[in-house]
mmCIF file of C-alpha atoms in Angstrom:
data_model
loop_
_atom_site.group_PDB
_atom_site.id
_atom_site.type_symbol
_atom_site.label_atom_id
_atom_site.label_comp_id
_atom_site.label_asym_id
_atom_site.label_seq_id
_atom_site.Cartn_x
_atom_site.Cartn_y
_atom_site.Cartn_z
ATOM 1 C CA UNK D 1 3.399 11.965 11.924
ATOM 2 C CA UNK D 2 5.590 9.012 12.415
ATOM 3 C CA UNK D 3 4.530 6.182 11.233
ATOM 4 C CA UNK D 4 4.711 2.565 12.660
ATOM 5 C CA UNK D 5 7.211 0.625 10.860
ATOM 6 C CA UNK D 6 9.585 -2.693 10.825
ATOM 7 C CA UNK D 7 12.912 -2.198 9.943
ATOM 8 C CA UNK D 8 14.344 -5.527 7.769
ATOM 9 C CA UNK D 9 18.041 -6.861 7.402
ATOM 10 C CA UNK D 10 19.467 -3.590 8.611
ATOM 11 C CA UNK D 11 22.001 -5.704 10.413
ATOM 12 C CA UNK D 12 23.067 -7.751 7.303
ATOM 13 C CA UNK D 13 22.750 -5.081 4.645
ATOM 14 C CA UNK D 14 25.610 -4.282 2.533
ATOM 15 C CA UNK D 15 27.301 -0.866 2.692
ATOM 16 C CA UNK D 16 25.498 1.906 0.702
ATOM 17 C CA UNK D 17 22.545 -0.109 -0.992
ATOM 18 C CA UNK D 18 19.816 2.028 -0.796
ATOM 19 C CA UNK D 19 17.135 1.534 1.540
ATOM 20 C CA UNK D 20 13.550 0.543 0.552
ATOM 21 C CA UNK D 21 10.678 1.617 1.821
ATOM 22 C CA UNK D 22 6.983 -0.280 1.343
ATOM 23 C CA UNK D 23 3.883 1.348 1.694
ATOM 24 C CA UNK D 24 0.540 -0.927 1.573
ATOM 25 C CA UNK D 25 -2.222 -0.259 0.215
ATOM 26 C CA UNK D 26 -6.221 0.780 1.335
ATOM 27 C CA UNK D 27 -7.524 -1.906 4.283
ATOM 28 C CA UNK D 28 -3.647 -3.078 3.869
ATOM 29 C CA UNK D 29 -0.701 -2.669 6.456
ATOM 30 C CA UNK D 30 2.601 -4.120 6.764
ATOM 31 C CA UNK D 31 2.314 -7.355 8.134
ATOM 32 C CA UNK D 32 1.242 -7.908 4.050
ATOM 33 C CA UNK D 33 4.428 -7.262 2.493
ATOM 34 C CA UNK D 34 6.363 -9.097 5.422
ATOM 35 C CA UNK D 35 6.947 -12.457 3.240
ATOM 36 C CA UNK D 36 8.166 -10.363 0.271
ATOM 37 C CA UNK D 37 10.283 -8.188 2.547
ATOM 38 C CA UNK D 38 12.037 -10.859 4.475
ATOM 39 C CA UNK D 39 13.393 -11.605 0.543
ATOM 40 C CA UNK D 40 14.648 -8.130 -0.463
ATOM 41 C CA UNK D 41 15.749 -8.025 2.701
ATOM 42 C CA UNK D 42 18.749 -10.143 1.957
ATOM 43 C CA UNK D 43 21.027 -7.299 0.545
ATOM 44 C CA UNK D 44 19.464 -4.052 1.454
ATOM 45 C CA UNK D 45 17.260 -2.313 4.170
ATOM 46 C CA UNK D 46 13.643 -2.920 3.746
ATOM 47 C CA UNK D 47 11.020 -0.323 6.074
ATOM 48 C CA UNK D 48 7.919 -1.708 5.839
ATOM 49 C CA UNK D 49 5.035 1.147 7.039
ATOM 50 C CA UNK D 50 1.131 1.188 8.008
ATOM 51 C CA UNK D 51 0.358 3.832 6.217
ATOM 52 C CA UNK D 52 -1.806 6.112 8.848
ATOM 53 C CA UNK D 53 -5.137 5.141 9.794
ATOM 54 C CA UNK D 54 -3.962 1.729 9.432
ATOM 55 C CA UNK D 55 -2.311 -1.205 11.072
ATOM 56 C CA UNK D 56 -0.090 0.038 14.467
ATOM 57 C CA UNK D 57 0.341 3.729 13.132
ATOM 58 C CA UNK D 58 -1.955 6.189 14.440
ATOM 59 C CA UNK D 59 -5.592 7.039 13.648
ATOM 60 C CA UNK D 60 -6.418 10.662 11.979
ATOM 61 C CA UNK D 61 -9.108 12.897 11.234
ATOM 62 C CA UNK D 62 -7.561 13.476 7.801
ATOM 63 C CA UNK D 63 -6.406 10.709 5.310
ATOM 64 C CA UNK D 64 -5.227 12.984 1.999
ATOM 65 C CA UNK D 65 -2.476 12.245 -0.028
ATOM 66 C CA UNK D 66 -0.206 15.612 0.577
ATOM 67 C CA UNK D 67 -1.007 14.663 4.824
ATOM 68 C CA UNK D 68 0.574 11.146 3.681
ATOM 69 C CA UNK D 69 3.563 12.248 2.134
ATOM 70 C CA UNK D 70 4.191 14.640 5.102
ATOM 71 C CA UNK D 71 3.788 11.111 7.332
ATOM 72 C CA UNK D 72 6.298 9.486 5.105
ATOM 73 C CA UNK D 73 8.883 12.326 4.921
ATOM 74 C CA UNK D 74 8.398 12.692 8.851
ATOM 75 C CA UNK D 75 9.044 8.712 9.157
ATOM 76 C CA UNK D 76 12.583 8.787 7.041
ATOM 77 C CA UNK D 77 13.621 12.007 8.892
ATOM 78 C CA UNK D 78 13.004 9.908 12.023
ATOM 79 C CA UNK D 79 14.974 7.077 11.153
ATOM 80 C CA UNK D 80 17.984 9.200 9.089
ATOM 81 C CA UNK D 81 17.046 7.953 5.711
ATOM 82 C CA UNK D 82 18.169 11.266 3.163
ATOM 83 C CA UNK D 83 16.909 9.152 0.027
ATOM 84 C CA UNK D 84 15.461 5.611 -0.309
ATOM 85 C CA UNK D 85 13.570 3.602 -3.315
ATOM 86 C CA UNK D 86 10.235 3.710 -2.709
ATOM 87 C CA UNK D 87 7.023 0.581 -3.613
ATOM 88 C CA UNK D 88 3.424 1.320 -3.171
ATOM 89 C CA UNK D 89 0.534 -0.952 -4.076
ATOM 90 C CA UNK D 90 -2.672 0.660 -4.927
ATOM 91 C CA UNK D 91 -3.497 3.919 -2.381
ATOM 92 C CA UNK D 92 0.431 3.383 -1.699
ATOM 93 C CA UNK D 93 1.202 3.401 -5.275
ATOM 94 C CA UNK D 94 -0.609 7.216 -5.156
ATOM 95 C CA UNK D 95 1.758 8.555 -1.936
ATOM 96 C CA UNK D 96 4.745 7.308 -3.286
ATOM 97 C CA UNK D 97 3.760 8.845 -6.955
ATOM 98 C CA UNK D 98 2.720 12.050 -4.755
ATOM 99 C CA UNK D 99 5.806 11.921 -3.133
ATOM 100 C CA UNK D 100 8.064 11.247 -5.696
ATOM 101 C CA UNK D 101 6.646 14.463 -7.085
ATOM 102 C CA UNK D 102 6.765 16.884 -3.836
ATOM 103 C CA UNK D 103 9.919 15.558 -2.820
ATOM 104 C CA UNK D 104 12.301 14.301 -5.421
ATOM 105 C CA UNK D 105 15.348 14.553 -4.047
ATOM 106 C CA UNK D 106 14.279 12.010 -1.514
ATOM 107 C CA UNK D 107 13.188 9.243 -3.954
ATOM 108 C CA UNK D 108 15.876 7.077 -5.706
ATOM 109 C CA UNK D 109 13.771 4.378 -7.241
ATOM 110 C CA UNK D 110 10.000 4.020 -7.756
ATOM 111 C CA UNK D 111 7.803 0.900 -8.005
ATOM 112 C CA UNK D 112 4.137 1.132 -8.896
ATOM 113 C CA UNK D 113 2.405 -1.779 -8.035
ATOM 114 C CA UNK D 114 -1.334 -1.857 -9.635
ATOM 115 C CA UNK D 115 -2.066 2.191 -9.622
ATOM 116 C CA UNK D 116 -2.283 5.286 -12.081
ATOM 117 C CA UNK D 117 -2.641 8.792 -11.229
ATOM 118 C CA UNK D 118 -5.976 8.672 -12.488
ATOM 119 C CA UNK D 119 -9.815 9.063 -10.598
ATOM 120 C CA UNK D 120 -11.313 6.089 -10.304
ATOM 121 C CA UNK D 121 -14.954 5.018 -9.535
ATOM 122 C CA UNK D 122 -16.295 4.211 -6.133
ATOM 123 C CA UNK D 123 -16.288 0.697 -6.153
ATOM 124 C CA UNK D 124 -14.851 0.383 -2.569
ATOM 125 C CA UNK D 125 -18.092 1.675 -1.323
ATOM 126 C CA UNK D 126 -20.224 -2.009 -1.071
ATOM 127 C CA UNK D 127 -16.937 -3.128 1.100
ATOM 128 C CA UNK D 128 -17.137 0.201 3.556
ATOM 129 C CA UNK D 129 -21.126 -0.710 4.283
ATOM 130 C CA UNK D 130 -20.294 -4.158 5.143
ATOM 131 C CA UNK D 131 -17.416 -3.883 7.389
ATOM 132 C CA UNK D 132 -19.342 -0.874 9.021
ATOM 133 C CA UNK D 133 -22.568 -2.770 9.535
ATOM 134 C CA UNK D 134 -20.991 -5.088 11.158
ATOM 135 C CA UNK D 135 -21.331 -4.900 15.513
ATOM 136 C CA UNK D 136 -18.038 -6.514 16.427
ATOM 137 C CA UNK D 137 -19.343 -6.661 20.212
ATOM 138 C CA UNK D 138 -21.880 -10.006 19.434
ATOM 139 C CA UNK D 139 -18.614 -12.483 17.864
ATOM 140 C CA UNK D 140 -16.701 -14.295 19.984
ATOM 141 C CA UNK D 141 -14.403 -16.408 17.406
ATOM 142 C CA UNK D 142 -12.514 -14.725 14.087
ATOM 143 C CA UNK D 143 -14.745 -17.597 12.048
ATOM 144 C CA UNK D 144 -17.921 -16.263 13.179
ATOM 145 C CA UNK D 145 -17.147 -12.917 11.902
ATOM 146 C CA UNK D 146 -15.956 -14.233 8.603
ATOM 147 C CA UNK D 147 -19.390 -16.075 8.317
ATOM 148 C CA UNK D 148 -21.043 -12.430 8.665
ATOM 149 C CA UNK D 149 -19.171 -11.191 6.009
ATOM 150 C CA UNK D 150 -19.357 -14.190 3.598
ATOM 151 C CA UNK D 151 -23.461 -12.719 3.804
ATOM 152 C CA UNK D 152 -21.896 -9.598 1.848
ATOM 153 C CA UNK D 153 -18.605 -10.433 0.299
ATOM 154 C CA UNK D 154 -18.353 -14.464 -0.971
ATOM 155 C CA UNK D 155 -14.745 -14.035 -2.290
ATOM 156 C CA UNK D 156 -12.948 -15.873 0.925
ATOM 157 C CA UNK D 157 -9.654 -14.575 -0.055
ATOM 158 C CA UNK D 158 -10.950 -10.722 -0.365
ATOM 159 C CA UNK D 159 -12.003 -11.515 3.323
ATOM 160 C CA UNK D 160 -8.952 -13.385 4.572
ATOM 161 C CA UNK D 161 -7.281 -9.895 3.650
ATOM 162 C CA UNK D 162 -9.549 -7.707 5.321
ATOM 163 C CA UNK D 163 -9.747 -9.830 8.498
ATOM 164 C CA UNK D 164 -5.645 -9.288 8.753
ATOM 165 C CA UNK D 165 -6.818 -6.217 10.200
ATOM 166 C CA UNK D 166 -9.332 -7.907 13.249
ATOM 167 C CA UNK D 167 -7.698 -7.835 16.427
ATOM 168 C CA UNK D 168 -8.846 -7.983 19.787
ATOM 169 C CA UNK D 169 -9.434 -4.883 21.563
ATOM 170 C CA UNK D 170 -9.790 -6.425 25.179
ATOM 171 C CA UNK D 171 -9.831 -9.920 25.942
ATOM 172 C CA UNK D 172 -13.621 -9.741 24.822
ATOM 173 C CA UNK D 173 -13.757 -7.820 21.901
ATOM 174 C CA UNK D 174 -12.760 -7.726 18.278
ATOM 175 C CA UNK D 175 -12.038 -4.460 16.677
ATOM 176 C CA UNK D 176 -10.397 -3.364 13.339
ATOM 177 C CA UNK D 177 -7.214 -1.940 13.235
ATOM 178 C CA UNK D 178 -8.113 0.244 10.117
ATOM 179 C CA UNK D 179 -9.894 3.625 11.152
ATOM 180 C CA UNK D 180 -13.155 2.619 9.112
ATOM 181 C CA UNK D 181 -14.847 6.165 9.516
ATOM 182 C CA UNK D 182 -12.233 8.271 8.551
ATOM 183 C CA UNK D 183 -11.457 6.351 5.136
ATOM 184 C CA UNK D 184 -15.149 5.795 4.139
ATOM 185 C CA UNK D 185 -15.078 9.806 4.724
ATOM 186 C CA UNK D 186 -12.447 9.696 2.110
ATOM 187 C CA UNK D 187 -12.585 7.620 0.136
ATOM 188 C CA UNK D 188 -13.786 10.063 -2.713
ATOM 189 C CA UNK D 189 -9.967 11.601 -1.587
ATOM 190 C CA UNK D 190 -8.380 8.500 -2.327
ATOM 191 C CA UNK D 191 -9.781 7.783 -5.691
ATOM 192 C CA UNK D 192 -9.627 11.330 -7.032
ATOM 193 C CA UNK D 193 -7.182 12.024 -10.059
ATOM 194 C CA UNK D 194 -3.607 12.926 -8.966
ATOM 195 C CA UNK D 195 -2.499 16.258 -10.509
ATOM 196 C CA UNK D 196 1.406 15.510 -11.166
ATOM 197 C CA UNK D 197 4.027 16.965 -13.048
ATOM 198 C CA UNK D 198 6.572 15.178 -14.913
ATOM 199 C CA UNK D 199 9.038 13.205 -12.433
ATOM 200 C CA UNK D 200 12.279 12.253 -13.320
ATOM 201 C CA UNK D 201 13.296 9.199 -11.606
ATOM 202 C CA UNK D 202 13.676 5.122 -13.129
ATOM 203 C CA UNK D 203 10.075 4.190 -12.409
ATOM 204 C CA UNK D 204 8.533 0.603 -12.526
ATOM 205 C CA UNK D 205 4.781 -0.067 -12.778
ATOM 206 C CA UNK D 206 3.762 -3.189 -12.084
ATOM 207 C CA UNK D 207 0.311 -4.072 -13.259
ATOM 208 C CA UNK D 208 -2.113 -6.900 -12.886
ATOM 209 C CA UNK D 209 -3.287 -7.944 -16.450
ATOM 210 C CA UNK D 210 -6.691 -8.935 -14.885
ATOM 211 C CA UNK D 211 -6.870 -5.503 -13.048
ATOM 212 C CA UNK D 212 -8.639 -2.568 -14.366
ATOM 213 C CA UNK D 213 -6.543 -0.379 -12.844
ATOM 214 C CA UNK D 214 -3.751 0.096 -14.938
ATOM 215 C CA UNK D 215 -4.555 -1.153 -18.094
ATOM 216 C CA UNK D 216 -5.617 1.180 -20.887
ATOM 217 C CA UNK D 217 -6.057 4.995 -19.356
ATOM 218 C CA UNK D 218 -3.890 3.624 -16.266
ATOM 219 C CA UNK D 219 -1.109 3.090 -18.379
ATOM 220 C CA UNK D 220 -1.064 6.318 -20.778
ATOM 221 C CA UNK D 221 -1.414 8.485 -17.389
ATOM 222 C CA UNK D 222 1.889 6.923 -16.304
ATOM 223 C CA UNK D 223 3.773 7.056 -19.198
ATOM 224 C CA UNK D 224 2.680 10.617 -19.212
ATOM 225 C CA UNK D 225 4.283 11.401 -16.194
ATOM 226 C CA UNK D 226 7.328 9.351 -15.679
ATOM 227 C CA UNK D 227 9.498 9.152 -18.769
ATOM 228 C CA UNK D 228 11.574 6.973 -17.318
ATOM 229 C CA UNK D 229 8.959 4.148 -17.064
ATOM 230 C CA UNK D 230 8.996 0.179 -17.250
ATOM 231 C CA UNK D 231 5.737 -1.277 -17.562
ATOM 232 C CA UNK D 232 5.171 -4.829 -17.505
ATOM 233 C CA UNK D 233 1.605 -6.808 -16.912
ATOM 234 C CA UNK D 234 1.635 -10.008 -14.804
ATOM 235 C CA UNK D 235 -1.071 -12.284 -14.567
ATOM 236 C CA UNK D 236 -2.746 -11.674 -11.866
ATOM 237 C CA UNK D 237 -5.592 -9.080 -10.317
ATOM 238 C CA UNK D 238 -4.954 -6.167 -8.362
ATOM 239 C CA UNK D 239 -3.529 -7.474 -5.412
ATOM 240 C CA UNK D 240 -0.647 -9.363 -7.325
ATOM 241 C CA UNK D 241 1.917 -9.358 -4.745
ATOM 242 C CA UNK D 242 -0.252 -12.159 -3.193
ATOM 243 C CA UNK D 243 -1.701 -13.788 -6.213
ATOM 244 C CA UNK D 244 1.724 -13.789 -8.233
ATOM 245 C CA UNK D 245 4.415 -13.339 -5.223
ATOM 246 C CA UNK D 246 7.687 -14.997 -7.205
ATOM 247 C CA UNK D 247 7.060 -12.723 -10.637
ATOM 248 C CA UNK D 248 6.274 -9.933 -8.356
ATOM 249 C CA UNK D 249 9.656 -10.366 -6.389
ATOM 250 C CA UNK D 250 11.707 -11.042 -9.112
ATOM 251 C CA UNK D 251 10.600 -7.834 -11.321
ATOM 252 C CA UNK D 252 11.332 -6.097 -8.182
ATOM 253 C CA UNK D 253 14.550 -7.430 -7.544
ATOM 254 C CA UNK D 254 15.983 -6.812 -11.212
ATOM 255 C CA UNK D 255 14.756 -3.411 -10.749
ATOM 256 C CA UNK D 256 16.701 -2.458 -7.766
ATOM 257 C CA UNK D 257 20.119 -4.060 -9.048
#
């Protein structure tokens, strides 16, 4: 599968930088990491994807990992790319680790943002019952179906990121861009432990140091695996590309000189 993706500063990139390519993470899509993009973007090719089941790229009866890496390898065949650095926040963070591992060749540079190959407990299942409950059809304004959710989920920034994905369908309805029955299907998929073997490549993991994904068994599971790894905590939860954007961009960027 190809997936939908925008291509940044191609035009203005200089000669043989490597590309990279950003992958999103669960509920996520591109149109996230566009801020952060537009800034890498300034001497090197940026491909920003929805991963699939997301955003513009296509809906699927299947949402595993090894189907997502196939998606990704299928998107840089399409567009020529033989090897590009690769970030993923949180179910990204997994495909890129996945892929890193399937398909090294491919894979220059990896950066972990906020994920370990490790299971992890269900706790995305409160979120999946109330986006699902709710019947799109009866709201006629974006504010009326935030005040729905605020009934369920009373962090307005959790809900200002999972209303990126409400669109209108028709002129008359709302839908969500995210294919909410297939990942609530798999979700059990997508928080399962990630057999890996050891993968060779400079690796950064970025973590939020008031996440609980990383920190502790998180961390040990990636130094296992990559023996190239950085590590560094900043302050910030899991989604610390938006909570901590300028420590976020600047890790990256020192990275990738």
């Amino acid at each position: 599968m190809v997936l939908f993706h925008r291509k940044l500063g191609e035009s203005g990139a200089p000669k043989g930088k490597t590309p990279l390519i950003v992958l999103h993470g669960l509920l996520g899509s591109s149109d996230n990491w566009q801020t952060l993009g537009n800034r890498w973007a300034k001497d090197r090719a940026v491909i920003l994807v929805d991963q699939r089941n997301h955003g513009r790229s296509p809906h699927h009866p299947s949402h595993i990992y090894p189907d997502m890496v196939v998606d990704l390898l299928d998107t840089m065949d399409h567009l020529g790319i033989e090897n590009a650095d690769l970030l993923g926040h949180s179910m990204g963070g997994k495909t890129v680790m996945h892929f890193a591992d399937r398909h090294p060749s491919r894979c220059g540079r990896l950066i972990i943002a906020d994920m370990a190959p490790i299971a992890y407990p269900p706790n995305h299942t409160p979120l999946f019952d109330a986006l699902s409950e709710l019947d799109l059809a009866r709201f006629e304004r974006r504010q009326d179906v935030d005040s729905a959710l605020a009934e369920s989920i009373p962090d307005p920034g959790l809900r200002q990121f999972l209303l990126k994905g409400l669109y209108r369908a028709t002129p008359d309805r709302f839908a969500f861009r995210y294919n909410l029955p297939v990942l609530r299907r798999h979700l059990a998929d997508m928080t399962a432990f990630l057999p890996l073997g050891t993968i060779d490549c400079p690796c950064l993991a970025l973590y939020g140091t008031r996440s609980e994904y990383v920190v502790g068994r998180g961390l040990a599971a990636l130094k296992q695996h990559f023996p190239m790894l950085q590590a560094k905590g900043l302050e910030a939860g899991h989604w610390l590309h938006a909570e901590n954007p300028d420590a976020f961009s600047e890790n990256v960027e020192a990275f990738l000189i």
